[in-house]
Amino acid sequence: MQKIYDDAASALDGLLRDGMLIAAGGFGLCGIPELLLSAIRDAGPKNLTFASNNAGVDDFGIGILLATRQVSKMMSSYVGENAEFMRQYLEGELEVEFNPQGTLAERMRAGGAGIPGFYTKTGVGTQIAEGKEHKDFPTGPDGAPETYILERGIVADLAIVKAWKADDTGNLIFRKTARNFNVPAAMCGRVCVAEVEEIVPRGSLDPDHIHLPGVYVHRLVQGDHEKRIEQRTTRKKESA
Amino acid sequence: MPWDRNQMAERAAQELEDGMYVNLGIGIPTLVANYTGDKDITLQSENGMLGMGPFPYEGDEDPDLINAGKQTITELDRTAYFDSATSFGMIRGGKIAVAILGAMEVAENGDLANWMIPGKLVKGMGGAMDLVAGVGRVVVVMDHQNKKGESKLLRACTLPLTGTGVVDRVITNLGVLDVVEGGLKIVETAPGVTEDDLRAATEATIV
């Protein structure tokens, strides 16, 4: 089966529709599927829901789809690095469902692993626990009961992720902290499209070093990435 | 003299023991890394890294290598990378010994508020709710009073909570307090600050 496509637009061909749920990898601007996001903007589907830790900045990442009003809902843990996002959010044009970061990651992982829900202590007693099933388990000291809430797994219509290298079968290797949400996002997609910096022939990657097996990856595209830095922090070299 | 930001961070560093895996929040907690001395401490960055190194030299920045505050950082010879679900698995699973975090309010029962102010812009909780629910010990480092001079150590939090009964110890510019049965217990005071000064600046019950 041929997984490699010529460009991001053809890799998404036939997969996009209005109102769909898309899971996107990335943390801040690190490891985001920038080529696929641009192609989604150009293809023009509307009323999209994105499960994504963040929402990009005004002219990069998911921000470019907010500028074109293609997004109606975000499921995220931290947003607001982005003026247009905040405007739409404050004026009620954009719905935001806040998820604790680890809960969002686990909801994706669980959805992809066939687990429809899981109990977690995260958020018990806070706003995000409202309306969710509560249940005690004997996990405390000496079997004392502790309260957990039920969180639901996410299964997305489409997952878009960014990796460093792929082989032509879709086995992926990520680089440094750019792995982040790309693994759980890829797992939870009914279909997953991955963009990578380099596609190598099968046999070129050490099977022991694969981060995400190709079973999760249906389509692949190779391209040049801008890889923008959101906060450039440095230290001075100590002078001799 | 109350402690300044760096002295609070230096005091917080005393909470860390050799061999610990630790998560540091943004702000004063980040400064704690400057005061760990000879202790063998591994810093976790919840976006997917154990063994976080210092900022890179100019020109060495790598867009694929950032911390949870989205700042460019470096790796160490002990560094391991992993995905976000694995990262929060180790947090939720209690594998991280200590989190040192900032706060807006702490209540005498250990409730913590540090993610939103109603009526103001809400940006989200990020990983704060997961951290306080999961790590072994939560140490808050914050100013004792807000800009209006009001106590940030309260009988009950007024802001939406990040977690309930999660705080173990609070280090402020005035001293160190533990959350115990019935309220807060003074552990020590900053040099020149008396226990009476600390009580006068605190709304929460001190036992």
Short mmCIF file of C-alpha atoms in Angstrom, two decimals:
data_model
loop_
_atom_site.label_atom_id
_atom_site.label_comp_id
_atom_site.label_asym_id
_atom_site.label_seq_id
_atom_site.Cartn_x
_atom_site.Cartn_y
_atom_site.Cartn_z
CA MET A 1 0.00 0.00 0.00
CA GLN A 2 1.33 3.36 -1.04
CA LYS A 3 1.27 5.89 1.84
CA ILE A 4 3.42 8.64 0.32
CA TYR A 5 1.71 11.65 -1.27
CA ASP A 6 3.29 14.45 -3.32
CA ASP A 7 2.18 17.35 -1.16
CA ALA A 8 0.02 18.21 1.85
CA ALA A 9 -3.05 19.03 -0.28
CA SER A 10 -3.09 15.65 -1.99
CA ALA A 11 -2.38 13.90 1.31
CA LEU A 12 -5.65 15.37 2.64
CA ASP A 13 -7.65 14.73 -0.53
CA GLY A 14 -11.05 13.22 0.28
CA LEU A 15 -10.53 13.40 4.06
CA LEU A 16 -11.88 16.87 4.87
CA ARG A 17 -15.48 17.87 5.55
CA ASP A 18 -17.32 20.60 7.42
CA GLY A 19 -17.91 20.05 11.15
CA MET A 20 -15.29 17.36 11.61
CA LEU A 21 -13.11 16.74 14.69
CA ILE A 22 -9.39 17.00 14.00
CA ALA A 23 -6.71 16.03 16.53
CA ALA A 24 -3.47 17.93 15.97
CA GLY A 25 -0.04 17.27 17.45
CA GLY A 26 2.34 19.90 18.75
CA PHE A 27 3.07 21.88 21.91
CA GLY A 28 3.07 25.64 21.41
CA LEU A 29 4.65 25.95 17.97
CA CYS A 30 6.96 23.00 18.56
CA GLY A 31 6.25 19.96 16.42
CA ILE A 32 3.07 21.30 14.84
CA PRO A 33 1.86 19.94 11.47
CA GLU A 34 2.39 23.28 9.77
CA LEU A 35 2.13 22.03 6.17
CA LEU A 36 -1.15 20.19 6.77
CA LEU A 37 -2.65 23.16 8.61
CA SER A 38 -1.88 25.38 5.61
CA ALA A 39 -3.44 22.82 3.29
CA ILE A 40 -6.59 22.67 5.46
CA ARG A 41 -6.84 26.44 5.27
CA ASP A 42 -6.56 26.32 1.48
CA ALA A 43 -9.10 23.48 1.17
CA GLY A 44 -11.57 25.55 3.21
CA PRO A 45 -13.62 23.14 5.40
CA LYS A 46 -15.62 25.02 8.04
CA ASN A 47 -17.00 24.53 11.59
CA LEU A 48 -13.98 22.48 12.56
CA THR A 49 -13.33 21.27 16.10
CA PHE A 50 -9.68 20.93 17.00
CA ALA A 51 -8.35 18.78 19.84
CA SER A 52 -4.97 20.43 20.26
CA ASN A 53 -3.04 21.47 23.35
CA ASN A 54 -2.67 25.04 22.06
CA ALA A 55 -4.12 27.23 19.31
CA GLY A 56 -1.00 28.66 17.65
CA VAL A 57 -0.22 32.34 17.15
CA ASP A 58 -1.94 34.80 14.82
CA ASP A 59 -0.08 33.86 11.65
CA PHE A 60 1.20 30.36 12.41
CA GLY A 61 -0.24 27.07 13.56
CA ILE A 62 -3.98 26.76 14.14
CA GLY A 63 -4.05 30.57 14.23
CA ILE A 64 -4.16 30.64 10.42
CA LEU A 65 -7.47 28.72 10.52
CA LEU A 66 -8.89 31.09 13.11
CA ALA A 67 -8.11 34.01 10.81
CA THR A 68 -10.28 32.38 8.13
CA ARG A 69 -13.05 31.47 10.66
CA GLN A 70 -12.78 27.78 9.89
CA VAL A 71 -12.66 26.73 13.57
CA SER A 72 -15.77 26.73 15.78
CA LYS A 73 -14.44 24.85 18.82
CA MET A 74 -11.10 24.18 20.51
CA MET A 75 -10.38 21.40 23.03
CA SER A 76 -7.16 22.67 24.62
CA SER A 77 -5.27 23.15 27.87
CA TYR A 78 -3.70 26.54 27.23
CA VAL A 79 -4.58 29.19 24.67
CA GLY A 80 -4.38 32.90 24.16
CA GLU A 81 -0.97 33.51 22.60
CA ASN A 82 -3.06 34.84 19.78
CA ALA A 83 -5.05 38.09 19.50
CA GLU A 84 -7.62 36.86 16.96
CA PHE A 85 -8.27 33.78 19.09
CA MET A 86 -8.99 35.94 22.11
CA ARG A 87 -11.27 38.24 20.13
CA GLN A 88 -13.37 35.37 18.78
CA TYR A 89 -13.42 33.67 22.18
CA LEU A 90 -14.49 36.80 24.09
CA GLU A 91 -17.20 37.59 21.53
CA GLY A 92 -18.57 34.07 21.74
CA GLU A 93 -17.74 33.13 18.14
CA LEU A 94 -15.40 30.38 19.27
CA GLU A 95 -16.19 27.69 21.84
CA VAL A 96 -13.34 26.58 24.09
CA GLU A 97 -13.40 23.37 26.15
CA PHE A 98 -10.52 23.55 28.62
CA ASN A 99 -8.90 20.21 29.45
CA PRO A 100 -6.06 19.69 31.89
CA GLN A 101 -3.02 18.96 29.73
CA GLY A 102 -2.48 15.41 30.95
CA THR A 103 -6.18 14.64 30.72
CA LEU A 104 -6.21 15.84 27.09
CA ALA A 105 -3.19 13.68 26.25
CA GLU A 106 -4.69 10.64 27.97
CA ARG A 107 -8.10 11.21 26.34
CA MET A 108 -6.35 10.97 22.96
CA ARG A 109 -4.22 7.98 23.94
CA ALA A 110 -7.24 6.19 25.42
CA GLY A 111 -9.43 6.90 22.38
CA GLY A 112 -6.76 5.43 20.15
CA ALA A 113 -6.28 2.43 22.44
CA GLY A 114 -9.94 1.40 22.48
CA ILE A 115 -10.62 2.78 25.96
CA PRO A 116 -13.83 4.87 25.96
CA GLY A 117 -13.22 6.42 29.38
CA PHE A 118 -10.91 6.43 32.39
CA TYR A 119 -10.96 7.69 35.96
CA THR A 120 -8.49 10.35 37.04
CA LYS A 121 -7.87 12.43 40.15
CA THR A 122 -6.94 15.42 38.00
CA GLY A 123 -9.49 18.21 38.42
CA VAL A 124 -11.54 16.65 41.24
CA GLY A 125 -13.18 19.48 43.19
CA THR A 126 -12.62 22.01 40.40
CA GLN A 127 -14.82 23.49 37.66
CA ILE A 128 -13.77 20.84 35.18
CA ALA A 129 -15.25 18.08 37.36
CA GLU A 130 -18.76 19.57 37.12
CA GLY A 131 -21.20 17.21 35.42
CA LYS A 132 -18.72 14.32 35.29
CA GLU A 133 -19.25 10.96 36.99
CA HIS A 134 -17.44 10.73 40.36
CA LYS A 135 -16.29 7.42 41.82
CA ASP A 136 -14.25 6.40 44.87
CA PHE A 137 -11.44 3.85 44.69
CA PRO A 138 -9.47 2.47 47.66
CA THR A 139 -6.16 3.96 46.51
CA GLY A 140 -5.32 6.05 49.56
CA PRO A 141 -3.09 5.11 52.51
CA ASP A 142 -4.30 1.80 54.01
CA GLY A 143 -6.95 1.50 51.33
CA ALA A 144 -8.67 4.78 52.20
CA PRO A 145 -11.10 5.89 49.48
CA GLU A 146 -10.05 8.60 47.04
CA THR A 147 -12.36 10.33 44.58
CA TYR A 148 -11.83 10.20 40.83
CA ILE A 149 -13.74 11.62 37.84
CA LEU A 150 -14.58 9.91 34.59
CA GLU A 151 -12.98 11.39 31.48
CA ARG A 152 -13.88 10.20 27.98
CA GLY A 153 -11.50 8.97 25.31
CA ILE A 154 -11.32 11.05 22.13
CA VAL A 155 -11.64 9.46 18.71
CA ALA A 156 -10.99 12.07 16.03
CA ASP A 157 -12.22 11.96 12.44
CA LEU A 158 -8.73 12.94 11.37
CA ALA A 159 -5.35 13.24 13.07
CA ILE A 160 -2.63 15.50 11.69
CA VAL A 161 0.87 15.16 13.09
CA LYS A 162 4.44 16.17 12.40
CA ALA A 163 7.47 13.87 12.77
CA TRP A 164 11.17 14.10 11.96
CA LYS A 165 11.65 10.97 9.87
CA ALA A 166 9.43 8.29 8.41
CA ASP A 167 10.05 5.21 6.37
CA ASP A 168 7.71 4.55 3.46
CA THR A 169 5.57 2.23 5.64
CA GLY A 170 4.75 5.10 8.02
CA ASN A 171 7.00 4.19 10.95
CA LEU A 172 7.81 7.52 12.60
CA ILE A 173 10.70 8.97 14.57
CA PHE A 174 10.33 12.30 16.33
CA ARG A 175 13.05 14.68 17.42
CA LYS A 176 13.56 15.95 21.00
CA THR A 177 10.54 17.70 22.57
CA ALA A 178 8.76 17.91 19.20
CA ARG A 179 7.28 14.48 19.98
CA ASN A 180 4.83 15.88 22.59
CA PHE A 181 1.16 15.48 21.53
CA ASN A 182 2.02 14.00 18.15
CA VAL A 183 1.97 10.43 19.43
CA PRO A 184 -1.40 10.51 21.27
CA ALA A 185 -2.96 12.66 18.51
CA ALA A 186 -1.90 10.18 15.83
CA MET A 187 -3.26 7.27 17.88
CA CYS A 188 -6.75 8.77 18.26
CA GLY A 189 -7.39 9.50 14.56
CA ARG A 190 -9.64 7.25 12.47
CA VAL A 191 -7.29 8.41 9.74
CA CYS A 192 -3.86 9.88 10.43
CA VAL A 193 -1.82 12.01 8.05
CA ALA A 194 1.80 12.66 9.03
CA GLU A 195 4.11 15.30 7.61
CA VAL A 196 7.83 14.68 8.02
CA GLU A 197 11.14 16.30 7.25
CA GLU A 198 12.47 13.21 5.53
CA ILE A 199 11.07 9.94 4.18
CA VAL A 200 13.65 7.17 4.02
CA PRO A 201 13.35 3.69 2.43
CA ARG A 202 12.17 0.80 4.60
CA GLY A 203 15.10 -0.83 6.33
CA SER A 204 16.84 2.50 6.96
CA LEU A 205 15.37 3.03 10.41
CA ASP A 206 16.39 0.86 13.36
CA PRO A 207 13.19 -1.01 14.31
CA ASP A 208 14.13 -0.61 17.98
CA HIS A 209 14.11 3.17 17.58
CA ILE A 210 10.63 3.66 16.10
CA HIS A 211 8.54 6.02 18.29
CA LEU A 212 5.21 5.44 16.52
CA PRO A 213 4.60 2.30 14.47
CA GLY A 214 3.23 2.76 10.97
CA VAL A 215 -0.04 1.03 11.85
CA TYR A 216 -1.19 4.42 13.16
CA VAL A 217 -0.13 6.36 10.06
CA HIS A 218 -2.18 6.17 6.85
CA ARG A 219 -0.72 8.91 4.70
CA LEU A 220 2.68 10.60 4.56
CA VAL A 221 4.01 13.77 3.07
CA GLN A 222 7.55 15.13 3.10
CA GLY A 223 8.20 18.87 3.03
CA ASP A 224 10.24 21.87 4.17
CA HIS A 225 9.32 23.16 7.61
CA GLU A 226 9.67 26.67 8.96
CA LYS A 227 9.78 25.38 12.59
CA ARG A 228 9.21 28.77 14.17
CA ILE A 229 10.51 29.48 17.71
CA GLU A 230 7.92 31.06 20.02
CA GLN A 231 10.23 32.21 22.83
CA ARG A 232 13.90 32.46 22.01
CA THR A 233 15.81 32.32 25.31
CA THR A 234 19.62 32.14 25.44
CA ARG A 235 22.53 32.61 27.82
CA LYS A 236 25.76 34.43 27.23
CA LYS A 237 29.00 32.51 26.75
CA GLU A 238 31.16 33.12 29.80
CA SER A 239 34.19 35.07 28.63
CA ALA A 240 37.50 33.37 29.30
CA MET B 1 14.00 41.57 56.10
CA PRO B 2 11.55 39.48 54.08
CA TRP B 3 13.11 37.22 51.46
CA ASP B 4 13.40 38.48 47.88
CA ARG B 5 12.62 36.32 44.84
CA ASN B 6 16.03 34.71 44.74
CA GLN B 7 16.08 34.04 48.47
CA MET B 8 12.64 32.41 48.22
CA ALA B 9 13.97 30.22 45.41
CA GLU B 10 17.07 29.40 47.48
CA ARG B 11 14.86 28.39 50.41
CA ALA B 12 12.66 26.30 48.11
CA ALA B 13 15.74 24.47 46.82
CA GLN B 14 16.23 23.10 50.36
CA GLU B 15 13.05 21.07 49.77
CA LEU B 16 14.86 19.00 47.16
CA GLU B 17 16.85 15.88 48.00
CA ASP B 18 19.54 14.03 46.16
CA GLY B 19 18.12 11.78 43.44
CA MET B 20 14.74 13.50 43.14
CA TYR B 21 12.77 13.99 39.92
CA VAL B 22 11.23 17.45 40.14
CA ASN B 23 8.89 19.69 38.17
CA LEU B 24 9.36 23.46 38.45
CA GLY B 25 6.62 25.91 37.48
CA ILE B 26 7.02 29.24 35.72
CA GLY B 27 8.28 32.36 37.57
CA ILE B 28 10.09 32.13 40.91
CA PRO B 29 9.98 28.28 40.82
CA THR B 30 12.17 28.35 37.69
CA LEU B 31 14.87 30.12 39.73
CA VAL B 32 15.05 27.15 42.13
CA ALA B 33 17.24 25.36 39.56
CA ASN B 34 20.00 27.91 40.30
CA TYR B 35 20.27 26.78 43.94
CA THR B 36 20.37 22.97 43.86
CA GLY B 37 24.14 22.94 44.48
CA ASP B 38 25.72 19.47 44.44
CA LYS B 39 22.41 17.63 44.72
CA ASP B 40 21.65 15.21 41.91
CA ILE B 41 18.28 16.60 40.76
CA THR B 42 16.54 15.71 37.48
CA LEU B 43 14.13 18.36 36.20
CA GLN B 44 11.03 17.28 34.33
CA SER B 45 9.48 19.48 31.66
CA GLU B 46 5.92 18.27 31.16
CA ASN B 47 5.98 18.77 27.40
CA GLY B 48 8.06 15.59 27.29
CA MET B 49 11.53 15.68 28.81
CA LEU B 50 13.46 14.52 31.85
CA GLY B 51 16.85 16.12 32.40
CA MET B 52 16.20 19.70 31.35
CA GLY B 53 19.35 21.75 30.78
CA PRO B 54 19.96 25.53 30.81
CA PHE B 55 19.14 28.01 28.04
CA PRO B 56 21.27 27.50 24.90
CA TYR B 57 24.09 29.80 23.88
CA GLU B 58 23.07 32.35 21.28
CA GLY B 59 22.97 30.67 17.90
CA ASP B 60 22.45 27.19 19.38
CA GLU B 61 18.65 27.49 19.77
CA ASP B 62 16.74 24.45 18.52
CA PRO B 63 13.03 24.84 17.64
CA ASP B 64 12.55 21.14 18.51
CA LEU B 65 13.84 21.65 22.05
CA ILE B 66 11.70 23.78 24.36
CA ASN B 67 10.41 23.66 27.93
CA ALA B 68 6.81 23.85 29.15
CA GLY B 69 7.08 27.65 29.11
CA LYS B 70 7.90 27.35 25.38
CA GLN B 71 11.42 28.69 25.96
CA THR B 72 14.40 27.28 24.09
CA ILE B 73 16.51 25.04 26.36
CA THR B 74 19.25 22.40 26.09
CA GLU B 75 19.63 18.71 26.90
CA LEU B 76 21.99 17.04 29.36
CA ASP B 77 23.80 13.72 29.23
CA ARG B 78 20.97 12.19 31.28
CA THR B 79 18.13 13.54 29.14
CA ALA B 80 15.21 11.37 28.02
CA TYR B 81 12.40 12.49 25.69
CA PHE B 82 8.85 11.09 25.59
CA ASP B 83 5.36 11.97 24.42
CA SER B 84 2.77 13.99 26.36
CA ALA B 85 0.70 10.98 27.44
CA THR B 86 3.81 9.32 28.89
CA SER B 87 4.82 12.60 30.51
CA PHE B 88 1.54 12.97 32.35
CA GLY B 89 1.51 9.27 33.09
CA MET B 90 4.61 9.77 35.24
CA ILE B 91 3.04 12.87 36.81
CA ARG B 92 -0.35 11.29 37.49
CA GLY B 93 1.32 8.07 38.59
CA GLY B 94 3.24 9.80 41.38
CA LYS B 95 6.70 9.21 39.89
CA ILE B 96 7.65 12.89 40.16
CA ALA B 97 8.66 13.53 43.78
CA VAL B 98 8.02 17.27 44.05
CA ALA B 99 6.37 20.09 42.12
CA ILE B 100 7.29 23.65 43.02
CA LEU B 101 4.61 26.02 41.73
CA GLY B 102 3.41 29.60 41.96
CA ALA B 103 -0.10 30.44 43.18
CA MET B 104 -2.69 33.19 43.42
CA GLU B 105 -4.30 31.78 46.58
CA VAL B 106 -3.70 28.92 49.03
CA ALA B 107 -6.28 27.92 51.64
CA GLU B 108 -5.59 26.53 55.10
CA ASN B 109 -6.92 23.12 53.99
CA GLY B 110 -4.40 22.95 51.14
CA ASP B 111 -6.72 24.08 48.36
CA LEU B 112 -4.85 25.84 45.56
CA ALA B 113 -6.01 28.45 43.04
CA ASN B 114 -3.59 29.44 40.31
CA TRP B 115 -5.29 29.20 36.93
CA MET B 116 -8.12 31.69 36.45
CA ILE B 117 -9.66 34.94 37.66
CA PRO B 118 -13.38 35.22 36.79
CA GLY B 119 -14.05 38.20 34.52
CA LYS B 120 -10.45 38.27 33.36
CA LEU B 121 -8.96 36.55 30.37
CA VAL B 122 -8.84 32.77 30.90
CA LYS B 123 -5.93 31.13 29.12
CA GLY B 124 -6.29 27.66 30.61
CA MET B 125 -4.82 25.46 33.29
CA GLY B 126 -2.10 23.87 31.16
CA GLY B 127 -0.62 21.03 33.22
CA ALA B 128 -1.23 22.58 36.66
CA MET B 129 -4.27 20.45 37.62
CA ASP B 130 -2.48 17.24 36.61
CA LEU B 131 0.65 18.19 38.53
CA VAL B 132 -1.05 19.06 41.81
CA ALA B 133 -3.23 15.94 41.65
CA GLY B 134 -0.38 13.58 40.85
CA VAL B 135 3.03 14.50 42.22
CA GLY B 136 4.27 13.29 45.60
CA ARG B 137 4.58 16.68 47.23
CA VAL B 138 3.39 20.16 46.22
CA VAL B 139 5.39 23.17 47.40
CA VAL B 140 3.99 26.62 46.60
CA VAL B 141 6.33 29.59 46.31
CA MET B 142 4.57 32.96 46.23
CA ASP B 143 4.42 36.42 47.82
CA HIS B 144 2.61 36.34 51.15
CA GLN B 145 0.31 39.20 50.16
CA ASN B 146 -1.11 40.51 46.90
CA LYS B 147 -0.41 43.96 45.46
CA LYS B 148 -3.22 45.40 47.62
CA GLY B 149 -1.54 44.03 50.76
CA GLU B 150 -4.17 41.30 51.24
CA SER B 151 -3.20 37.85 52.46
CA LYS B 152 -2.90 35.18 49.76
CA LEU B 153 -3.08 32.53 52.50
CA LEU B 154 -6.82 32.29 53.15
CA ARG B 155 -9.38 30.40 55.21
CA ALA B 156 -10.96 29.40 51.89
CA CYS B 157 -9.97 30.22 48.33
CA THR B 158 -12.15 32.74 46.53
CA LEU B 159 -10.88 31.95 43.02
CA PRO B 160 -11.73 28.82 41.01
CA LEU B 161 -9.61 25.92 42.27
CA THR B 162 -6.74 24.11 40.59
CA GLY B 163 -6.91 21.31 43.15
CA THR B 164 -8.41 20.54 46.58
CA GLY B 165 -6.25 19.73 49.58
CA VAL B 166 -3.16 19.41 47.41
CA VAL B 167 -0.63 21.85 48.91
CA ASP B 168 1.89 20.48 51.43
CA ARG B 169 4.09 23.51 52.09
CA VAL B 170 4.07 27.22 51.26
CA ILE B 171 7.21 29.35 51.01
CA THR B 172 6.52 33.08 50.96
CA ASN B 173 8.64 36.18 51.30
CA LEU B 174 7.82 36.11 55.04
CA GLY B 175 8.44 32.48 55.90
CA VAL B 176 7.61 28.80 55.50
CA LEU B 177 4.27 27.25 56.49
CA ASP B 178 2.98 23.67 56.36
CA VAL B 179 -0.60 22.63 55.74
CA VAL B 180 -1.59 20.56 58.79
CA GLU B 181 -4.78 19.40 60.50
CA GLY B 182 -6.77 22.52 61.39
CA GLY B 183 -4.76 25.11 59.47
CA LEU B 184 -1.24 26.27 58.71
CA LYS B 185 1.76 25.69 60.93
CA ILE B 186 4.72 28.07 60.92
CA VAL B 187 7.91 26.17 60.09
CA GLU B 188 10.26 29.14 59.98
CA THR B 189 10.25 32.87 59.38
CA ALA B 190 12.45 34.98 57.13
CA PRO B 191 15.28 36.78 58.96
CA GLY B 192 13.93 39.74 60.91
CA VAL B 193 10.29 38.61 60.47
CA THR B 194 8.62 37.56 63.73
CA GLU B 195 5.89 34.98 64.10
CA ASP B 196 3.60 37.85 65.10
CA ASP B 197 4.44 39.68 61.85
CA LEU B 198 3.60 36.54 59.94
CA ARG B 199 0.32 36.00 61.79
CA ALA B 200 -0.68 39.62 61.22
CA ALA B 201 -0.10 39.22 57.48
CA THR B 202 -2.08 35.95 57.26
CA GLU B 203 -5.84 35.46 57.02
CA ALA B 204 -5.67 31.67 57.24
CA THR B 205 -5.85 29.96 60.64
CA ILE B 206 -2.39 29.43 62.09
CA VAL B 207 -2.21 26.54 64.52
#
